[in-house]
CSV table of C-alpha atoms in Angstrom, one decimal:
chain,number,residue,atom,x,y,z
V,1,MET,CA,-10.6,9.3,-9.5
V,2,ARG,CA,-7.4,10.9,-9.4
V,3,ILE,CA,-4.1,8.5,-9.5
V,4,THR,CA,-0.8,9.8,-8.5
V,5,LYS,CA,2.3,8.1,-9.2
V,6,TYR,CA,5.0,8.9,-7.0
V,7,THR,CA,8.2,7.1,-6.5
V,8,HIS,CA,8.8,3.3,-6.9
V,9,ALA,CA,5.0,2.0,-5.5
V,10,CYS,CA,3.5,4.7,-3.6
V,11,VAL,CA,0.1,5.9,-5.1
V,12,ARG,CA,-2.2,8.8,-4.6
V,13,ILE,CA,-5.8,8.0,-5.2
V,14,GLU,CA,-8.4,11.5,-5.0
V,15,HIS,CA,-11.7,11.3,-5.1
V,16,GLU,CA,-14.4,13.4,-4.3
V,17,GLY,CA,-12.1,15.4,-1.8
V,18,ARG,CA,-10.9,12.3,0.0
V,19,THR,CA,-7.1,10.9,0.1
V,20,LEU,CA,-5.8,6.9,0.5
V,21,VAL,CA,-2.3,7.0,-0.1
V,22,VAL,CA,-0.8,3.3,-0.8
V,23,ASP,CA,2.5,2.3,-0.1
V,24,PRO,CA,4.1,5.6,0.7
V,25,GLY,CA,8.0,3.7,1.1
V,26,VAL,CA,11.4,5.1,2.0
V,27,TRP,CA,12.0,6.0,-1.5
V,28,SER,CA,8.2,7.9,-2.4
V,29,GLU,CA,8.3,12.0,-1.7
V,30,PRO,CA,6.9,13.1,1.6
V,31,ALA,CA,4.4,15.2,-1.2
V,32,ALA,CA,2.5,12.3,-1.1
V,33,LEU,CA,0.8,12.0,2.1
V,34,ASP,CA,0.0,15.8,2.0
V,35,GLY,CA,-3.3,15.8,3.2
V,36,ALA,CA,-3.9,12.6,3.2
V,37,ASP,CA,-6.9,10.6,5.2
V,38,ALA,CA,-5.9,7.1,4.9
V,39,VAL,CA,-3.0,5.0,4.3
V,40,LEU,CA,-2.8,1.5,3.2
V,41,VAL,CA,0.1,-0.7,3.5
V,42,THR,CA,0.3,-3.6,1.4
V,43,HIS,CA,3.3,-4.9,3.1
V,44,GLU,CA,6.2,-4.5,6.2
V,45,HIS,CA,9.1,-4.1,3.6
V,46,ALA,CA,10.9,0.2,3.9
V,47,ASP,CA,10.8,0.6,0.3
V,48,HIS,CA,6.6,0.4,0.7
V,49,VAL,CA,6.5,1.8,4.8
V,50,ASP,CA,7.9,4.9,6.1
V,51,VAL,CA,7.3,4.1,9.5
V,52,LEU,CA,8.5,7.2,11.2
V,53,ARG,CA,6.8,9.0,9.1
V,54,LEU,CA,3.2,7.3,9.3
V,55,ALA,CA,3.5,7.9,12.8
V,56,ALA,CA,3.6,11.2,13.0
V,57,LEU,CA,1.2,11.9,10.5
V,58,GLY,CA,-1.8,10.7,12.8
V,59,VAL,CA,-4.6,9.3,10.1
V,60,PRO,CA,-5.4,5.8,9.5
V,61,VAL,CA,-3.1,2.9,8.4
V,62,PHE,CA,-4.1,-0.5,7.1
V,63,ALA,CA,-1.7,-3.4,7.1
V,64,PRO,CA,-2.2,-7.1,6.8
V,65,ALA,CA,-2.6,-8.5,10.1
V,66,GLY,CA,0.6,-10.1,11.5
V,67,ALA,CA,2.9,-7.1,9.7
V,68,ASP,CA,5.9,-6.1,11.7
V,69,VAL,CA,5.9,-2.8,11.6
V,70,PRO,CA,6.7,-1.4,14.9
V,71,ARG,CA,6.4,2.1,16.1
V,72,LEU,CA,3.3,2.3,14.2
V,73,ALA,CA,-0.3,1.7,15.3
V,74,VAL,CA,-2.1,-0.3,12.6
V,75,ARG,CA,-5.5,-1.6,11.5
V,76,PRO,CA,-4.6,-5.1,11.0
V,77,VAL,CA,-6.3,-6.6,7.9
V,78,ALA,CA,-6.9,-10.3,6.7
V,79,PRO,CA,-7.1,-11.2,3.2
V,80,ASP,CA,-10.5,-11.3,1.3
V,81,GLU,CA,-11.2,-8.6,3.6
V,82,GLU,CA,-13.2,-5.9,2.8
V,83,PHE,CA,-13.5,-1.8,4.6
V,84,ASP,CA,-13.5,1.7,4.1
V,85,ALA,CA,-10.7,3.8,4.0
V,86,ALA,CA,-10.6,7.0,3.7
V,87,GLY,CA,-14.8,6.6,2.3
V,88,PHE,CA,-13.1,4.3,-0.2
V,89,ARG,CA,-14.5,1.3,-0.5
V,90,VAL,CA,-11.7,-1.6,-0.2
V,91,ARG,CA,-10.9,-5.5,-0.2
V,92,ALA,CA,-8.2,-7.3,0.4
V,93,VAL,CA,-6.8,-9.7,-1.9
V,94,GLY,CA,-3.6,-12.1,-1.5
V,95,GLY,CA,-2.0,-13.0,1.2
V,96,ARG,CA,2.0,-13.9,1.3
V,97,HIS,CA,4.8,-11.9,-0.3
V,98,ALA,CA,6.1,-13.5,-3.4
V,99,PRO,CA,9.1,-15.8,-2.7
V,100,ILE,CA,12.8,-14.3,-3.2
V,101,HIS,CA,15.6,-16.5,-3.8
V,102,GLY,CA,16.1,-19.0,-0.7
V,103,GLY,CA,12.4,-18.2,-0.3
V,104,LEU,CA,13.4,-15.3,2.0
V,105,PRO,CA,12.3,-12.7,3.3
V,106,ASP,CA,8.4,-14.4,4.0
V,107,CYS,CA,5.7,-11.9,5.1
V,108,PRO,CA,2.5,-10.8,4.7
V,109,ASN,CA,1.9,-8.8,1.4
V,110,LEU,CA,-1.6,-8.3,0.6
V,111,GLY,CA,-2.7,-6.0,-2.8
V,112,TYR,CA,-5.6,-3.6,-2.7
V,113,LEU,CA,-8.3,-3.1,-4.8
V,114,VAL,CA,-10.5,0.3,-4.4
V,115,ASP,CA,-13.8,0.6,-5.1
V,116,ASP,CA,-13.7,-2.1,-7.2
V,117,ALA,CA,-11.8,0.2,-10.3
V,118,LEU,CA,-7.8,0.2,-9.0
V,119,TYR,CA,-5.9,-2.8,-7.9
V,120,HIS,CA,-2.2,-2.4,-6.2
V,121,PRO,CA,-0.8,-5.7,-5.6
V,122,GLY,CA,1.9,-4.8,-3.7
V,123,ASP,CA,5.1,-7.6,-3.7
V,124,ALA,CA,3.1,-10.5,-5.0
V,125,LEU,CA,0.9,-11.4,-8.0
V,126,HIS,CA,-2.5,-12.7,-6.5
V,127,VAL,CA,-5.4,-12.2,-9.5
V,128,PRO,CA,-7.8,-10.3,-7.8
V,129,GLY,CA,-10.8,-12.4,-9.3
V,130,ARG,CA,-12.6,-9.7,-10.2
V,131,PRO,CA,-13.0,-7.2,-13.1
V,132,VAL,CA,-10.0,-4.4,-12.6
V,133,GLU,CA,-10.7,-1.0,-15.0
V,134,THR,CA,-6.9,0.1,-13.6
V,135,LEU,CA,-3.5,-2.6,-12.5
V,136,LEU,CA,-0.8,-1.2,-10.9
V,137,VAL,CA,1.6,-3.5,-12.2
V,138,PRO,CA,5.1,-4.3,-10.2
V,139,ALA,CA,7.9,-3.6,-12.8
V,140,GLN,CA,11.0,-4.9,-11.8
V,141,GLY,CA,11.5,-6.9,-8.0
V,142,SER,CA,14.3,-9.6,-7.0
V,143,TRP,CA,10.9,-11.5,-6.4
V,144,LEU,CA,10.0,-10.8,-10.2
V,145,LYS,CA,10.6,-12.0,-13.9
V,146,THR,CA,9.2,-9.2,-16.8
V,147,GLY,CA,7.9,-12.3,-18.3
V,148,GLU,CA,5.8,-13.1,-15.1
V,149,ALA,CA,4.0,-9.5,-14.9
V,150,ILE,CA,3.3,-9.6,-18.5
V,151,ASP,CA,1.6,-12.8,-17.3
V,152,PHE,CA,-0.2,-11.1,-14.4
V,153,VAL,CA,-1.4,-8.3,-16.1
V,154,ARG,CA,-3.0,-11.1,-19.0
V,155,ALA,CA,-4.0,-12.7,-16.0
V,156,VAL,CA,-5.9,-9.8,-14.5
V,157,ARG,CA,-7.5,-8.6,-18.0
V,158,PRO,CA,-7.6,-4.8,-17.3
V,159,GLU,CA,-8.9,-2.1,-19.1
V,160,ARG,CA,-5.6,-0.5,-18.6
V,161,ALA,CA,-2.0,-1.0,-17.0
V,162,PHE,CA,0.8,1.6,-15.3
V,163,ALA,CA,4.1,0.3,-13.7
V,164,ILE,CA,4.9,0.6,-10.1
V,165,HIS,CA,8.0,-0.6,-7.9
V,166,ASP,CA,10.5,0.1,-10.4
V,167,GLY,CA,12.6,2.6,-8.1
V,168,GLN,CA,15.7,0.3,-9.0
V,169,LEU,CA,15.4,0.2,-12.9
V,170,ASN,CA,17.2,3.3,-14.7
V,171,GLU,CA,16.3,4.9,-18.4
V,172,ARG,CA,17.8,1.5,-20.3
V,173,GLY,CA,16.0,-0.7,-17.7
V,174,LEU,CA,12.7,0.9,-17.7
V,175,ALA,CA,12.4,1.4,-21.3
V,176,SER,CA,13.0,-2.6,-22.0
V,177,VAL,CA,10.8,-3.5,-19.2
V,178,ASN,CA,8.2,-0.6,-20.8
V,179,GLY,CA,8.5,-1.8,-24.9
V,180,TRP,CA,7.8,-5.7,-23.3
V,181,LEU,CA,4.4,-4.7,-21.0
V,182,ALA,CA,3.3,-2.1,-23.7
V,183,GLU,CA,4.0,-4.6,-26.6
V,184,GLU,CA,2.8,-8.7,-24.9
V,185,SER,CA,0.8,-7.6,-22.3
V,186,GLY,CA,-2.7,-7.8,-24.5
V,187,THR,CA,-4.1,-4.2,-22.8
V,188,ARG,CA,-3.4,-0.4,-23.1
V,189,TYR,CA,0.3,0.1,-21.2
V,190,ARG,CA,1.7,3.2,-20.1
V,191,TYR,CA,4.2,4.2,-18.0
V,192,VAL,CA,3.1,7.1,-16.2
V,193,ARG,CA,6.3,8.8,-14.0
V,194,PRO,CA,6.7,9.9,-10.7
V,195,GLY,CA,4.8,12.7,-10.2
V,196,GLU,CA,2.5,12.5,-12.9
V,197,SER,CA,-1.5,11.7,-12.9
V,198,LEU,CA,-3.8,9.8,-14.8
């Protein structure tokens, strides 16, 4: 499985000629969607879903049931549902977006466990309850503390972890978050720059 990180929370997964893209938001590069066979959207916020770009793409788009994504035909997904997307086995995890100050915004959020190997949690820290080889860990958000990200990695216990949700961090902030995750998470952690593949 080849994993390519794009800006912020967008990740492209390729295997045996199939391409699945997770969370192509307004900050991610258009190239992330080149040749995509299907798209997974964790929740309705624009940093995770670029509605106009996806509407023009014409491939299946999977999103949480109840997500507000106007002008986009989506296949609604329920928590704990298992389904096929572009030939990948996917299990939906979670249910709601992590709370932000004042409890807003509250919206559906699903993490996706792909082929029982890669887990993208979106904007929440739901533990998938199954072994995970590769964890994509949110590095920054208005809903997140660094200590929570570290505890999340420890709870999931992946073989390796890589940061996502980092589009609002400058180099100094990235260095700090990466240092904490590398030293304290208890797993093999490495920062992957946008455009870099694993």
